[in-house]
Tab-separated table of C-alpha atoms in Angstrom:
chain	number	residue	atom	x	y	z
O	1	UNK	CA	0.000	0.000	0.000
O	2	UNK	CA	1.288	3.254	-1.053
O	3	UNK	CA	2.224	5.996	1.489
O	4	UNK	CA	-0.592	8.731	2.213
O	5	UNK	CA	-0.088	12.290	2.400
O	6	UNK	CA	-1.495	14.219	5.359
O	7	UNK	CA	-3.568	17.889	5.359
O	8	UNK	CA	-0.202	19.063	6.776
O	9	UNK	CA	2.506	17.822	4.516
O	10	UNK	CA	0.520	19.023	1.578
O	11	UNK	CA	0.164	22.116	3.534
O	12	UNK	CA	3.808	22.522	4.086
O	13	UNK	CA	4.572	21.677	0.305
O	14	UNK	CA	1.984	24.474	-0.897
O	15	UNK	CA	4.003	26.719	1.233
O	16	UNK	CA	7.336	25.907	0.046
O	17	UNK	CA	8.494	23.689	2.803
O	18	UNK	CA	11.516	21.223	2.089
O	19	UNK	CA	9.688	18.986	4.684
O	20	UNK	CA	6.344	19.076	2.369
O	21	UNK	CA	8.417	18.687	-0.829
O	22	UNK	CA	9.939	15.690	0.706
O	23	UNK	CA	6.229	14.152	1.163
O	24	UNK	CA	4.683	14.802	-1.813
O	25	UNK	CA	7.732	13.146	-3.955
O	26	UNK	CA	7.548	9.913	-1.863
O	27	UNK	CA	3.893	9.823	-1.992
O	28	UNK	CA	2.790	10.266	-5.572
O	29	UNK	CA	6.532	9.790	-7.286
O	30	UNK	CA	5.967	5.865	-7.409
O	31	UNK	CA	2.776	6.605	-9.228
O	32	UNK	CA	4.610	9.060	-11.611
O	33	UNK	CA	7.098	6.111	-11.873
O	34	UNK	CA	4.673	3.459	-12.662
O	35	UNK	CA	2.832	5.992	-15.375
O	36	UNK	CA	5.823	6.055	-17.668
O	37	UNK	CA	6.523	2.175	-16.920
O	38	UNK	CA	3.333	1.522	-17.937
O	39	UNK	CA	3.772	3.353	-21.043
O	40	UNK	CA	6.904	2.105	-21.957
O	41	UNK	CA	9.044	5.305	-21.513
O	42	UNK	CA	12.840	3.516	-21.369
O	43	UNK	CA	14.025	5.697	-19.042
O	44	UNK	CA	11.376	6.424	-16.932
O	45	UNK	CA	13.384	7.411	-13.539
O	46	UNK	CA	15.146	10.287	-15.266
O	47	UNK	CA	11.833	11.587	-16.588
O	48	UNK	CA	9.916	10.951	-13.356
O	49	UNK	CA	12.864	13.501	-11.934
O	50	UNK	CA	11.978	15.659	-14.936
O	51	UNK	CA	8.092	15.954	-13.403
O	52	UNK	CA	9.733	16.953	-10.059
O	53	UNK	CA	12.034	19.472	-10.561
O	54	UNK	CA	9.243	20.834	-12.620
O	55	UNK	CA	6.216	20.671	-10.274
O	56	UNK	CA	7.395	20.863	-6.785
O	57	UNK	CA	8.610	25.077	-7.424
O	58	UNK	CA	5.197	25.724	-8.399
O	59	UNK	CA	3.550	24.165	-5.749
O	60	UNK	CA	2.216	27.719	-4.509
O	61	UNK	CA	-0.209	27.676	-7.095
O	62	UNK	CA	-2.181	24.886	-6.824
O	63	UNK	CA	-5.679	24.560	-5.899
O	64	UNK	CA	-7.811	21.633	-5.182
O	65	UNK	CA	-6.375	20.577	-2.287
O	66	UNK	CA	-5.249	16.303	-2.704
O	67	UNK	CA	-6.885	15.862	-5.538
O	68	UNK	CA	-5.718	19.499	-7.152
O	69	UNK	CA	-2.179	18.680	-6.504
O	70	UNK	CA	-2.705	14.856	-8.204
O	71	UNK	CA	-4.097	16.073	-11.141
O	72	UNK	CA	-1.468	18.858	-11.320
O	73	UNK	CA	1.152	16.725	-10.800
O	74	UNK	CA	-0.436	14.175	-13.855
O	75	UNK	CA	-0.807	17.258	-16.280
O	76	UNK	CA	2.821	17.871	-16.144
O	77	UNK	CA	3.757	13.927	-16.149
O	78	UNK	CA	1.061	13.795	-19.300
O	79	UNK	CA	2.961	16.680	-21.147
O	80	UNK	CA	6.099	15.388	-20.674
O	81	UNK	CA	4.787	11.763	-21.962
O	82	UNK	CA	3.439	13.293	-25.305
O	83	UNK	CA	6.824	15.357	-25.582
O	84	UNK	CA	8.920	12.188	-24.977
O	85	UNK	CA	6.602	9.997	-28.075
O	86	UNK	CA	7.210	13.225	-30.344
O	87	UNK	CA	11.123	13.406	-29.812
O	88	UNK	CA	11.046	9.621	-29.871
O	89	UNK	CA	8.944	9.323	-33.220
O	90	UNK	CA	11.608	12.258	-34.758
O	91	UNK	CA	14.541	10.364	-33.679
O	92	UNK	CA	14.369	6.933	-35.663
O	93	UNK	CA	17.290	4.289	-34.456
O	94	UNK	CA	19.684	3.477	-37.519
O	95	UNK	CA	21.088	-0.304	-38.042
O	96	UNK	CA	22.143	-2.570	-40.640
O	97	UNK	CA	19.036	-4.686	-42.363
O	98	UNK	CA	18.670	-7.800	-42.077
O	99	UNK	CA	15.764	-9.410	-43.194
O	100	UNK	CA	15.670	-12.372	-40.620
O	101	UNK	CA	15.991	-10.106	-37.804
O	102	UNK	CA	12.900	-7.726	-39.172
O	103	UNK	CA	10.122	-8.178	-36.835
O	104	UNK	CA	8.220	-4.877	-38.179
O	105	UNK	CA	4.655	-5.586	-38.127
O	106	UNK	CA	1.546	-2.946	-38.091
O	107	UNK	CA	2.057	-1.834	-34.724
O	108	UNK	CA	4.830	1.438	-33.345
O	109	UNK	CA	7.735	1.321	-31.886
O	110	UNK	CA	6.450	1.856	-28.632
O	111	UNK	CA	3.972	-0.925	-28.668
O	112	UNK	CA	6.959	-2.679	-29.434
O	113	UNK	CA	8.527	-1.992	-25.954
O	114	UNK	CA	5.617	-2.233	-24.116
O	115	UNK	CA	4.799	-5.941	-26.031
O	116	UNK	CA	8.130	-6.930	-24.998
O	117	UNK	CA	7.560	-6.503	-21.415
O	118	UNK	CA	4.961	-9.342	-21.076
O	119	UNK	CA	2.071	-9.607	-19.040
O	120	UNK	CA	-0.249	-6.882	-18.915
O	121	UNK	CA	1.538	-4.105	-20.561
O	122	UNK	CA	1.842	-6.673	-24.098
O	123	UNK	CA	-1.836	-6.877	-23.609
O	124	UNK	CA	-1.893	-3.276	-23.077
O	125	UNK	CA	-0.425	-2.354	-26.255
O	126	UNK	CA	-2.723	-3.208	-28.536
O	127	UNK	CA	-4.953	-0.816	-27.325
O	128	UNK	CA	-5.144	2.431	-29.159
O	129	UNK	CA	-3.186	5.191	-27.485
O	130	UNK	CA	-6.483	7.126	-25.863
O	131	UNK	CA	-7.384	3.933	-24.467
O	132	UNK	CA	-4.471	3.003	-22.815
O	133	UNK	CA	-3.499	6.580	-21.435
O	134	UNK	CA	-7.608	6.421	-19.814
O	135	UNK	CA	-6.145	3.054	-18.396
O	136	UNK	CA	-2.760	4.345	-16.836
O	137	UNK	CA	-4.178	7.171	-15.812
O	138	UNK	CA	-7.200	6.111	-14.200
O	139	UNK	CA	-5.893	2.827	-12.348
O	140	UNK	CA	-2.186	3.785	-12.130
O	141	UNK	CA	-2.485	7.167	-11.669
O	142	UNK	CA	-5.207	7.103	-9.382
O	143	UNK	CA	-7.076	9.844	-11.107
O	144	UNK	CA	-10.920	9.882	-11.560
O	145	UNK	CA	-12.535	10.575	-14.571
O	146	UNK	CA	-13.021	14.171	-14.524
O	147	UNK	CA	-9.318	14.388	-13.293
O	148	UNK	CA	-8.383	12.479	-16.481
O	149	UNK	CA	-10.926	14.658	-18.662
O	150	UNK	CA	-9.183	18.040	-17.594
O	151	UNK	CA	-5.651	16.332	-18.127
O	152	UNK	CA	-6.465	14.592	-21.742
O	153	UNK	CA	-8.687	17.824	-22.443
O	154	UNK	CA	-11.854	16.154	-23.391
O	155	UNK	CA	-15.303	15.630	-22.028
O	156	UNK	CA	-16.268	13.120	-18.712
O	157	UNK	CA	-18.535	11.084	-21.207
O	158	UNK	CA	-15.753	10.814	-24.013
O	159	UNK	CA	-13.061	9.427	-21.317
O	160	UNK	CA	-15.932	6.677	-19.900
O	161	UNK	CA	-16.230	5.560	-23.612
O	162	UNK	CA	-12.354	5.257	-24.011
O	163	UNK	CA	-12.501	3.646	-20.488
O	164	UNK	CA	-15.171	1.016	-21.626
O	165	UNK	CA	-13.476	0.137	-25.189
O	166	UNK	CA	-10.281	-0.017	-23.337
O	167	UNK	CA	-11.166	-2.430	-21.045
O	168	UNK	CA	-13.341	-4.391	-23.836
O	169	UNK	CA	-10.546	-4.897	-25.908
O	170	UNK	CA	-8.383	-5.914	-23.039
O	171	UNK	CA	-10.715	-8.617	-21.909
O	172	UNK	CA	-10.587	-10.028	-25.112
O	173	UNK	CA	-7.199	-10.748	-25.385
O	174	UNK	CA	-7.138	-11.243	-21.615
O	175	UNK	CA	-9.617	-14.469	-22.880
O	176	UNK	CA	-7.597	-14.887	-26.442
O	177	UNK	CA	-4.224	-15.446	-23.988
O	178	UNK	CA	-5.830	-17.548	-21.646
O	179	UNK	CA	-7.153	-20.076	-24.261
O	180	UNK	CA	-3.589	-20.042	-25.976
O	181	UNK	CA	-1.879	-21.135	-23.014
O	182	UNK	CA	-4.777	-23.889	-22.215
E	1	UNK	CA	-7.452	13.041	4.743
E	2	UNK	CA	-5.021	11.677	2.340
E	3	UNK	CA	-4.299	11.015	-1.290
E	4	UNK	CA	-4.752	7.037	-1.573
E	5	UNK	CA	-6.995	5.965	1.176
E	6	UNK	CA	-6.140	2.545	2.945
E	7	UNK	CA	-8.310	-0.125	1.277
E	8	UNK	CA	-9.072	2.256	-2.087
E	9	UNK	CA	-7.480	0.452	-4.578
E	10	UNK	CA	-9.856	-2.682	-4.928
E	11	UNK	CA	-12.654	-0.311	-4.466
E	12	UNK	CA	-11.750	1.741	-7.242
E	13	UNK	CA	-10.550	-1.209	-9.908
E	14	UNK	CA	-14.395	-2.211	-8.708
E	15	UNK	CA	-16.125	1.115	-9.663
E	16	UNK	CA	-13.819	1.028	-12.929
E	17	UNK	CA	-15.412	-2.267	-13.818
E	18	UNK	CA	-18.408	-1.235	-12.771
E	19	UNK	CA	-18.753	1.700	-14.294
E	20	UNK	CA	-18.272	-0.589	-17.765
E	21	UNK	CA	-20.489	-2.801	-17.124
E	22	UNK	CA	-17.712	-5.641	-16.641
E	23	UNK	CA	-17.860	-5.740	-12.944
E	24	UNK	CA	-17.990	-9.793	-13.104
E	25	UNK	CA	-15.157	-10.303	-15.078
E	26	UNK	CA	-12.473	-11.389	-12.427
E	27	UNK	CA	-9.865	-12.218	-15.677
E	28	UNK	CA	-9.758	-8.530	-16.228
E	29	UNK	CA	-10.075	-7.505	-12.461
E	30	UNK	CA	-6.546	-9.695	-12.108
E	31	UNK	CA	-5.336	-7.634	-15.177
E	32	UNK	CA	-5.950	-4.266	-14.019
E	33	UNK	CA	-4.690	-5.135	-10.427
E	34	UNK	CA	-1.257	-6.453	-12.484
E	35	UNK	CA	-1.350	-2.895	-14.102
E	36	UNK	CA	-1.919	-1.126	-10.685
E	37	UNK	CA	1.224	-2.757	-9.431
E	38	UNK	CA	2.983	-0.641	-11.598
E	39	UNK	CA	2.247	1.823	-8.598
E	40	UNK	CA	3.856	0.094	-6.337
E	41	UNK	CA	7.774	0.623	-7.117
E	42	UNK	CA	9.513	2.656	-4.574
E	43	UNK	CA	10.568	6.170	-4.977
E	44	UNK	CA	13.246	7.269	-7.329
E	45	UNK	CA	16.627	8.380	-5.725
E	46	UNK	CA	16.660	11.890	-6.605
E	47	UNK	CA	19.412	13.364	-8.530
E	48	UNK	CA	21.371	16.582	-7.611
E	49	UNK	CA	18.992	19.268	-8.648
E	50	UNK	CA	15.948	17.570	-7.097
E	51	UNK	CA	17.964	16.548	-3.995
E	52	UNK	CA	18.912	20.351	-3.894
E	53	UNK	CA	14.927	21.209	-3.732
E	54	UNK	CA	13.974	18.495	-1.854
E	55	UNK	CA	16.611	19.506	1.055
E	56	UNK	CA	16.122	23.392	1.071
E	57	UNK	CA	12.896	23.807	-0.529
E	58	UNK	CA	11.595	26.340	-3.248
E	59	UNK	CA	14.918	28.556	-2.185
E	60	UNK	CA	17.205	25.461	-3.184
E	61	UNK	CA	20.561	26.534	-4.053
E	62	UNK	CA	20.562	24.599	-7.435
E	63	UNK	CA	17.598	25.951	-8.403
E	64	UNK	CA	17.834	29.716	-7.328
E	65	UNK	CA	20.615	31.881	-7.216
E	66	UNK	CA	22.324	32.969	-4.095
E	67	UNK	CA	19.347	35.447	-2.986
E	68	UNK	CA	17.372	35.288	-5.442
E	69	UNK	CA	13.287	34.742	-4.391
E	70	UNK	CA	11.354	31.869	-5.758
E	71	UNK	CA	9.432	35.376	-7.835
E	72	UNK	CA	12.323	36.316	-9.174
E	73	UNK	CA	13.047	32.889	-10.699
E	74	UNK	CA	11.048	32.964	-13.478
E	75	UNK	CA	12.385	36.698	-14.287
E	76	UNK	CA	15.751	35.310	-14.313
E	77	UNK	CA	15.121	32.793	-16.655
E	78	UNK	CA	13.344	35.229	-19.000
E	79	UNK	CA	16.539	37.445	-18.798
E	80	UNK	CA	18.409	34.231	-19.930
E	81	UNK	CA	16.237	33.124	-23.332
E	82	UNK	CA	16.048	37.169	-23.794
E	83	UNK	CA	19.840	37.415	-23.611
E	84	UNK	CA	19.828	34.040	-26.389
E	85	UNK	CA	17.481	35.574	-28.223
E	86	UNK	CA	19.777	39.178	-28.683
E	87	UNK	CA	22.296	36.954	-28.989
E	88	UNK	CA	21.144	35.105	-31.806
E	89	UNK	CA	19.770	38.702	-33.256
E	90	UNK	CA	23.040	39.635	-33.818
E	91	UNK	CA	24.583	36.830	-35.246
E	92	UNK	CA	21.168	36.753	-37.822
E	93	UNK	CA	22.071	40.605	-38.552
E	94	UNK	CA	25.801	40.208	-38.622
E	95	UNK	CA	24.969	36.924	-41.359
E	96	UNK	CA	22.716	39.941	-43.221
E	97	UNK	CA	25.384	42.221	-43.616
E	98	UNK	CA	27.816	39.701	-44.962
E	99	UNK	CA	25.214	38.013	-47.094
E	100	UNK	CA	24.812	41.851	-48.343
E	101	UNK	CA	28.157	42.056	-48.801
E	102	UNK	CA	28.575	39.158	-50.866
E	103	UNK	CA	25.434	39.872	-53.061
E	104	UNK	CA	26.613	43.561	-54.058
E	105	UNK	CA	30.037	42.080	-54.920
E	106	UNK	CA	28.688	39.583	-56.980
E	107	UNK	CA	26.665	42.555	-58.451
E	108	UNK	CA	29.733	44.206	-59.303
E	109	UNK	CA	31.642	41.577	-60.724
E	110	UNK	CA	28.691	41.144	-62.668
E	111	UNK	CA	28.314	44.480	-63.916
E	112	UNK	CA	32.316	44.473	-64.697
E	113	UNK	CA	32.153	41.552	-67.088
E	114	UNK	CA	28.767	42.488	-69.068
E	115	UNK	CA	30.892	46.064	-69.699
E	116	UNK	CA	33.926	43.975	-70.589
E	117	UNK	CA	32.334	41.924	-73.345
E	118	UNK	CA	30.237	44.845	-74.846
E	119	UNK	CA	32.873	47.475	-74.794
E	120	UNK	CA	36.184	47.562	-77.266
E	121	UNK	CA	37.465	50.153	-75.424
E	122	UNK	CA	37.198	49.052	-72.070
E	123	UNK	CA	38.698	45.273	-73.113
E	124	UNK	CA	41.548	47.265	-74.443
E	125	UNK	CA	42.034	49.111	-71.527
E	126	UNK	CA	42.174	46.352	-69.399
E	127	UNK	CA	44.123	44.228	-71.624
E	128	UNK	CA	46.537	47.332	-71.909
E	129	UNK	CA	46.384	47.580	-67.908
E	130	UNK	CA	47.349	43.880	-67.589
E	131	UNK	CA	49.994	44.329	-69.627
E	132	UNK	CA	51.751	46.984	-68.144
E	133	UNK	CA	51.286	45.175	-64.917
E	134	UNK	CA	52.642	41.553	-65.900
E	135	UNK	CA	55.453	42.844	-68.399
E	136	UNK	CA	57.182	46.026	-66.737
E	137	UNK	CA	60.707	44.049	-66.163
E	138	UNK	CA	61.514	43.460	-70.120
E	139	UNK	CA	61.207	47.370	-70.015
E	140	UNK	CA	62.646	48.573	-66.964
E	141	UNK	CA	66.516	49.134	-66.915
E	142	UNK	CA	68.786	47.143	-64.366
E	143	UNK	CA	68.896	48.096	-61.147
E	144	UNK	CA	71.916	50.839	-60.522
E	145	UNK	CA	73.613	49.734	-57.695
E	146	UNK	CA	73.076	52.022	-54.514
E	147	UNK	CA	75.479	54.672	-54.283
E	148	UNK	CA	77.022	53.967	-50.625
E	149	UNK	CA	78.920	56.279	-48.269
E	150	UNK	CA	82.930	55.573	-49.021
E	151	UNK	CA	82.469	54.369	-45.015
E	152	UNK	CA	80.645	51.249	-46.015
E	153	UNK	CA	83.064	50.877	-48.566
E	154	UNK	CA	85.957	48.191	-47.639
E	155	UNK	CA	89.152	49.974	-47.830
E	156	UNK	CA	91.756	47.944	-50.506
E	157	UNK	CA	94.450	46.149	-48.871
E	158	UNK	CA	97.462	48.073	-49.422
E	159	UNK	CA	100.267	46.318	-50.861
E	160	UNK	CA	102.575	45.366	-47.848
E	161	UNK	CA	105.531	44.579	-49.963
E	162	UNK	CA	105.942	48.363	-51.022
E	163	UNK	CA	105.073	49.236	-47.571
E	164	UNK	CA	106.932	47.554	-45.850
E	165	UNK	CA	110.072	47.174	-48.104
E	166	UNK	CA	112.724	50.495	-48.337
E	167	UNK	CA	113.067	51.749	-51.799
E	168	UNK	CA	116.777	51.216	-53.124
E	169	UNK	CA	116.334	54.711	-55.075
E	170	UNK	CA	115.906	56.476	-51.193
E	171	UNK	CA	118.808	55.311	-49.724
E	172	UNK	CA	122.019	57.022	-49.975
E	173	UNK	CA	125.023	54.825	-50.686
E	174	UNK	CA	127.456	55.362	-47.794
E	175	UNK	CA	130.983	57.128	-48.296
């Protein structure tokens, strides 16, 4: 179980305190962590660091309370995430051909990554990119659906659709893997 | 109050089903407690900058300069992309004065060689130019040797013999 923050650490870290700052990056940093994880981000640490060194200065201007500070926290993370597929997509990985080591199918690079690490995250990447980001966010990020509305910028009702295809699709293979190993 | 509630998490993979109408499906409810575990990892150990804030707050030294407020931070780094932006102002103008440069000297070479190949008298004038430049040494007349002061002049050994020798015509012949 995760560590909770109190009324007064996230008091202190509103105010500036070291003490606060301390609390709020062991509390919700292992969520960060597990948000990039989850969406196969290779380095995800460094990046998690990134969100940190971003957030924690500006602190003073969130509103909201808990839940303000979590879905602050998970705008910045979700930024960074889109940046990180754009500089990813630009930067293509040269090496020499060779066609019995050319795996390319109809799915991206990062659905690559995330196929390789097995288990739920190959299950997850077959799910369109909406889908999957309504899935991190909601159950690894802890964020309800309104939170994730405001952070993907779209309506309540448009994330609860994504939410529902999402998890449709992942039963389904869910099922498809569980007959292939019977 | 906090941010994850004790006991939350199977609640809340619970209303996610729910909400989906796949609230019996305990496959998926295994697969999205998997994905929660992603959660679960410990903190990251911060590096030097976040250390820095982590330890002395908003004020940290890594992240604000000695005095400055957390206010003033943002001015600062407006004053640096400003300075990077005159900067690179002045290396675009500086590029648009030699790209200037270059075009009206192309200009003028241009000009030069239209006038050369539609004017007699101006290829004759430069022909007659070059040639008084490349063939002055056939005309010229050798060089006269400096006239130098008789100092810098080495003086011509004097004969020794007839200086040092007594004439015969001289002498008297003794009694």
């Amino acid at each position: 179980m995760a560590a909770q923050l109190t009324d007064d650490e996230l008091s202190a870290a509103l105010s500036g305190d070291p003490s606060g700052f301390s609390a709020v990056y062991s509390v919700i940093s292992p969520a960060v962590l597990g948000y990039f994880r989850a969406r196969g981000v290779d380095d995800a640490e460094a990046l998690t660091q990134d969100v940190f060194v971003d957030v924690l200065p500006k602190l003073s201007n969130v509103r909201g309370g808990h839940s303000g500070l979590r879905t602050f926290i998970f705008s910045v993370a979700h930024a960074r995430l889109v940046d990180y597929h754009r500089r990813s997509a630009r930067t293509p990985h040269f090496t020499e051909f060779d066609p019995l080591e050319d795996h390319r199918r109809s799915s991206s690079a990062e659905d690559e990554v995330l196929g390789s690490m097995g288990g739920i995250t190959s299950a997850l990447a077959t799910l369109n990119d909406d889908q999957r980001e309504v899935l991190v966010l909601r159950i690894v990020a802890d964020l309800s659906v309104e939170q994730v509305a405001g952070i993907m910028d779209k309506t309540p009702g448009a994330i609860k659709q994504l939410q529902r295809r999402g998890l449709i699709a992942l039963r389904e293979l869910v099922k498809e893997k569980d007959h292939a190993a019977s | 109050m906090s941010v994850t509630p004790a006991g939350r998490e199977e609640g809340e993979i619970q209303a996610i089903l729910l909400d989906s109408g796949l609230e019996d499906d305990a496959d998926l409810r295994r697969s999205l407690e998997e994905l929660r575990g992603f959660a679960h990892d410990s903190a990251p150990q911060p590096r030097a900058e976040l250390a820095a804030l982590l330890v002395h707050g908003a004020s940290a030294s890594g992240v604000l300069a000695h005095g400055e407020t957390p206010q003033s931070m943002p001015m600062r780094r407006a004053s640096n992309i400003a300075s990077l932006e005159l900067h690179r102002r002045n290396r675009q103008r500086r590029m648009g004065f030699v790209v200037g440069a270059a075009v009206v000297g192309a200009m003028g070479l241009g000009a030069g060689a239209v006038a050369a190949a539609s004017s007699e008298d101006f290829r004759n004038s430069v022909g007659h130019t070059v040639v008084r430049i490349f063939q002055p040494t056939s005309d010229t007349t050798a060089p006269t040797p400096m006239p130098t002061s008789p100092a810098d002049v080495p003086a011509a050994p004097a004969p020794s013999g007839a200086a040092t020798k007594p004439s015969v015509t001289d002498t008297a012949p003794s009694p």
